[in-house]
Amino acid sequence: MVRIVGVQRSEDIHREFVLLQNQGSLRANLRGLTLLAGCTVGADQPVLYVFPDDVDVAPGNFVLLKTSVCPGTWCLTRDGQRVFYTGMGKSEPFWSCWKGEVHLLGIQHTFCERTAESVLV
């Protein structure tokens, strides 16, 4: 279960980030997880970010989503914690413009069409 453990809003894009942690007992994949600014729920244009990274996050590991450009890479903190650093690629502050809560939305179900070759009779 991936959870938001911190949101750092800032006018400096290099200091603005959202920190997530896998607090479950199984690996969690980032691809498709969505961060949504709560104040825009129900709006015509909701403010959100969808993780494109196809990365498995082991239990206890962290994900630091920076607002600025940051290539997806694993690093160790000074105290030995594994953190996956990734960035939104924005040139202006993102989360500081939207006050209030930030929601993390997970994939509930995925449907995929089967190819004719994979259907056994």
XYZ file of N, CA and C in Angstrom:
363
model
N 0.846 -1.170 0.000
C 0.000 0.000 0.000
C 0.893 1.236 0.000
N 0.869 1.948 -1.089
C 1.662 3.171 -1.217
C 0.870 4.319 -0.598
N 1.559 5.120 0.211
C 0.908 6.253 0.875
C 1.752 7.507 0.720
N 1.086 8.647 0.788
C 1.780 9.932 0.793
C 2.268 10.172 2.217
N 3.577 10.405 2.366
C 4.114 10.681 3.704
C 4.583 12.120 3.842
N 4.606 12.869 2.739
C 4.983 14.273 2.823
C 4.760 15.017 1.522
N 4.376 16.282 1.666
C 4.241 17.172 0.521
C 4.984 18.453 0.868
N 5.997 18.783 0.082
C 6.762 20.012 0.294
C 6.408 20.988 -0.818
N 5.613 22.005 -0.474
C 5.260 23.040 -1.445
C 6.303 24.138 -1.368
N 6.667 24.686 -2.528
C 7.680 25.736 -2.564
C 7.550 26.520 -3.859
N 8.001 27.761 -3.831
C 8.050 28.581 -5.040
C 9.273 28.217 -5.888
N 10.204 27.454 -5.314
C 11.395 26.980 -6.023
C 11.127 25.549 -6.478
N 11.102 25.306 -7.791
C 10.752 23.973 -8.305
C 11.746 22.904 -7.858
N 12.972 23.286 -7.516
C 13.975 22.313 -7.085
C 13.772 21.893 -5.634
N 12.921 22.586 -4.901
C 12.643 22.252 -3.499
C 11.233 21.712 -3.302
N 10.446 21.656 -4.349
C 9.070 21.186 -4.254
C 9.018 19.699 -4.604
N 8.355 18.902 -3.745
C 8.282 17.467 -4.000
C 7.113 16.844 -3.224
N 6.797 15.603 -3.612
C 5.852 14.756 -2.895
C 6.606 13.477 -2.562
N 6.530 13.056 -1.295
C 7.231 11.860 -0.839
C 6.216 10.760 -0.563
N 6.425 9.613 -1.183
C 5.554 8.446 -1.009
C 6.354 7.319 -0.369
N 5.652 6.401 0.278
C 6.300 5.215 0.832
C 5.394 4.019 0.631
N 5.993 2.878 0.282
C 5.241 1.630 0.208
C 5.167 1.084 1.632
N 4.027 1.225 2.274
C 3.847 0.774 3.646
C 3.169 -0.586 3.719
N 3.025 -1.231 2.576
C 2.421 -2.562 2.537
C 3.468 -3.651 2.696
N 3.037 -4.888 2.490
C 3.947 -6.026 2.620
C 4.318 -6.630 1.268
N 3.784 -6.072 0.182
C 4.080 -6.545 -1.170
C 4.676 -5.423 -2.002
N 5.390 -5.797 -3.065
C 5.892 -4.777 -3.998
C 4.720 -4.083 -4.660
N 4.907 -2.790 -4.946
C 3.880 -2.004 -5.633
C 4.511 -1.369 -6.860
N 3.786 -1.396 -7.975
C 4.278 -0.787 -9.198
C 3.770 0.654 -9.281
N 4.641 1.578 -9.676
C 4.281 2.995 -9.751
C 3.408 3.340 -10.951
N 3.605 2.646 -12.054
C 2.932 3.015 -13.308
C 1.418 3.084 -13.118
N 0.845 4.240 -13.409
C -0.588 4.435 -13.321
C -1.061 5.055 -12.021
N -0.227 5.032 -10.960
C -0.637 5.724 -9.738
C -0.799 7.204 -10.062
N -1.794 7.839 -9.456
C -2.131 9.219 -9.791
C -2.196 10.084 -8.547
N -1.531 11.225 -8.581
C -1.641 12.240 -7.540
C -2.626 13.290 -8.027
N -3.591 13.643 -7.183
C -4.660 14.560 -7.558
C -4.794 15.649 -6.500
N -4.775 16.903 -6.936
C -5.003 18.024 -6.023
C -6.469 18.005 -5.622
N -6.725 17.878 -4.315
C -8.086 17.731 -3.813
C -8.999 18.894 -4.142
N -8.445 20.090 -4.228
C -9.287 21.260 -4.501
C -9.819 21.267 -5.925
N -9.321 20.396 -6.787
C -9.791 20.374 -8.175
C -10.708 19.194 -8.470
N -11.087 18.434 -7.445
C -12.021 17.318 -7.649
C -13.355 17.884 -8.133
N -13.849 17.342 -9.209
C -15.102 17.816 -9.785
C -14.930 18.970 -10.760
N -13.709 19.454 -10.921
C -13.454 20.556 -11.852
C -13.418 20.030 -13.290
N -13.610 20.939 -14.241
C -13.535 20.555 -15.654
C -12.143 20.069 -16.024
N -11.131 20.680 -15.435
C -9.738 20.312 -15.695
C -9.060 19.977 -14.358
N -9.192 18.747 -13.843
C -8.557 18.417 -12.571
C -7.034 18.467 -12.684
N -6.392 18.870 -11.596
C -4.931 18.951 -11.558
C -4.417 17.618 -11.036
N -3.679 16.916 -11.885
C -3.193 15.605 -11.490
C -1.872 15.270 -12.154
N -1.227 14.251 -11.611
C -0.004 13.724 -12.202
C -0.112 12.208 -12.175
N 0.115 11.566 -13.321
C 0.076 10.111 -13.435
C 1.511 9.614 -13.616
N 1.936 8.697 -12.754
C 3.293 8.145 -12.836
C 3.444 7.291 -14.091
N 4.414 7.619 -14.958
C 4.669 6.789 -16.131
C 5.713 5.705 -15.865
N 6.393 5.788 -14.720
C 7.515 4.900 -14.408
C 7.043 3.474 -14.125
N 7.558 2.522 -14.905
C 7.238 1.105 -14.694
C 8.277 0.545 -13.724
N 8.129 0.895 -12.450
C 9.107 0.563 -11.420
C 8.391 -0.094 -10.254
N 8.947 -1.205 -9.769
C 8.415 -1.849 -8.577
C 9.081 -1.260 -7.345
N 8.273 -0.917 -6.356
C 8.762 -0.346 -5.108
C 8.559 -1.391 -4.018
N 9.656 -1.841 -3.431
C 9.608 -2.872 -2.393
C 9.018 -2.302 -1.100
N 8.511 -3.158 -0.230
C 7.970 -2.684 1.046
C 9.010 -1.863 1.820
N 8.557 -0.731 2.348
C 9.431 0.140 3.125
C 10.189 1.165 2.313
N 10.280 0.981 0.994
C 11.018 1.919 0.154
C 10.192 3.170 -0.139
N 10.912 4.232 -0.512
C 10.304 5.538 -0.745
C 10.355 5.919 -2.220
N 9.481 6.868 -2.599
C 9.482 7.487 -3.925
C 9.440 8.989 -3.694
N 10.387 9.718 -4.276
C 10.402 11.174 -4.167
C 10.120 11.744 -5.550
N 8.943 12.337 -5.710
C 8.530 12.947 -6.976
C 8.834 14.430 -6.909
N 9.855 14.857 -7.655
C 10.209 16.268 -7.707
C 9.382 16.959 -8.791
N 9.145 18.241 -8.620
C 8.427 19.011 -9.629
C 9.322 19.267 -10.835
N 10.605 19.449 -10.601
C 11.556 19.743 -11.665
C 11.885 18.484 -12.471
N 12.767 18.630 -13.422
C 13.228 17.500 -14.226
C 14.145 16.642 -13.361
N 13.890 15.353 -13.353
C 14.707 14.423 -12.578
C 14.574 13.058 -13.228
N 15.672 12.480 -13.709
C 15.572 11.154 -14.317
C 15.233 10.111 -13.253
N 14.452 9.130 -13.601
C 14.090 8.089 -12.650
C 15.299 7.251 -12.275
N 15.677 7.292 -10.990
C 16.845 6.552 -10.533
C 16.711 6.187 -9.065
N 17.271 5.047 -8.694
C 17.298 4.610 -7.308
C 18.541 5.149 -6.630
N 18.391 5.594 -5.377
C 19.520 6.097 -4.579
C 19.348 5.620 -3.144
N 20.430 5.717 -2.379
C 20.389 5.424 -0.952
C 20.531 6.722 -0.178
N 19.732 6.873 0.880
C 19.863 8.045 1.743
C 21.032 7.813 2.699
N 21.366 8.830 3.479
C 22.462 8.707 4.451
C 22.207 7.607 5.478
N 20.928 7.368 5.782
C 20.613 6.329 6.767
C 20.292 4.968 6.128
N 20.602 4.819 4.845
C 20.485 3.532 4.166
C 19.132 3.196 3.586
N 18.216 4.141 3.531
C 16.892 3.907 2.945
C 16.961 4.025 1.424
N 16.284 3.102 0.730
C 16.223 3.179 -0.739
C 15.120 4.132 -1.160
N 15.456 5.060 -2.077
C 14.513 6.060 -2.577
C 14.578 6.076 -4.096
N 13.416 6.035 -4.738
C 13.349 6.195 -6.187
C 13.050 7.657 -6.462
N 13.996 8.349 -7.099
C 13.833 9.761 -7.461
C 13.298 9.843 -8.879
N 12.255 10.638 -9.058
C 11.708 10.876 -10.388
C 11.152 12.298 -10.421
N 10.929 12.822 -11.613
C 10.481 14.206 -11.728
C 9.313 14.371 -12.674
N 8.582 15.460 -12.449
C 7.440 15.793 -13.291
C 7.862 16.546 -14.547
N 9.051 17.145 -14.537
C 9.536 17.884 -15.693
C 8.919 19.256 -15.857
N 8.408 19.829 -14.780
C 7.784 21.160 -14.840
C 8.840 22.253 -14.710
N 8.542 23.416 -15.275
C 9.449 24.560 -15.180
C 8.933 25.604 -14.197
N 7.732 25.376 -13.657
C 7.135 26.288 -12.677
C 6.610 25.458 -11.508
N 6.461 26.059 -10.329
C 5.907 25.328 -9.183
C 4.539 24.736 -9.534
N 4.283 23.557 -9.032
C 3.046 22.851 -9.353
C 2.136 22.733 -8.134
N 2.617 22.158 -7.057
C 1.783 21.897 -5.883
C 1.529 23.153 -5.056
N 2.419 24.129 -5.105
C 2.218 25.343 -4.308
C 1.040 26.176 -4.823
N 0.647 25.960 -6.076
C -0.489 26.685 -6.652
C -1.821 26.130 -6.161
N -1.808 24.924 -5.630
C -3.043 24.246 -5.236
C -2.975 23.915 -3.757
N -3.699 24.666 -2.961
C -3.727 24.450 -1.519
C -4.670 23.308 -1.178
N -4.520 22.775 0.002
C -5.401 21.698 0.450
C -4.762 20.339 0.287
N -5.613 19.331 0.326
C -5.124 17.963 0.336
C -4.658 17.501 -1.047
N -3.822 16.461 -1.025
C -3.366 15.788 -2.236
C -3.771 14.330 -2.076
N -4.464 13.787 -3.070
C -4.945 12.410 -3.016
C -4.045 11.521 -3.869
N -3.861 10.280 -3.428
C -3.161 9.279 -4.216
C -4.186 8.254 -4.664
N -4.341 8.111 -5.978
C -5.309 7.189 -6.553
C -4.568 5.997 -7.141
N -5.028 4.808 -6.826
C -4.402 3.597 -7.335
C -5.262 2.935 -8.393
N -4.674 2.022 -9.110
C -5.405 1.276 -10.133
C -6.249 0.223 -9.434
N -7.525 0.232 -9.705
C -8.439 -0.734 -9.109
C -8.515 -1.999 -9.956
N -8.563 -1.832 -11.278
C -8.711 -2.972 -12.167
C -8.211 -2.571 -13.551
N -7.681 -3.535 -14.284
C -7.218 -3.286 -15.643
C -7.837 -4.317 -16.574
N -8.399 -3.861 -17.666
C -8.949 -4.754 -18.676
C -8.088 -4.643 -19.917
N -7.756 -5.787 -20.509
C -6.924 -5.796 -21.710
C -7.524 -6.789 -22.688
N -7.710 -6.343 -23.929
C -8.227 -7.230 -24.965
C -7.245 -8.369 -25.207
N -7.764 -9.559 -25.380
C -6.916 -10.710 -25.686
C -6.743 -10.807 -27.195
N -5.572 -11.220 -27.600
C -5.351 -11.442 -29.030
C -5.919 -12.809 -29.399
N -6.222 -13.005 -30.672
C -6.828 -14.256 -31.136
C -5.905 -15.445 -30.882
N -4.578 -15.232 -30.926
C -3.622 -16.317 -30.744
C -3.618 -16.844 -29.310
N -3.977 -15.993 -28.354
C -3.886 -16.416 -26.962
C -5.141 -17.144 -26.451
N -6.187 -17.191 -27.255
C -7.427 -17.862 -26.851
C -7.327 -19.337 -27.232
N -7.436 -20.196 -26.239
C -7.392 -21.648 -26.486
C -8.814 -22.193 -26.557
N -9.029 -23.122 -27.466
C -10.360 -23.711 -27.620
C -10.340 -25.119 -27.090
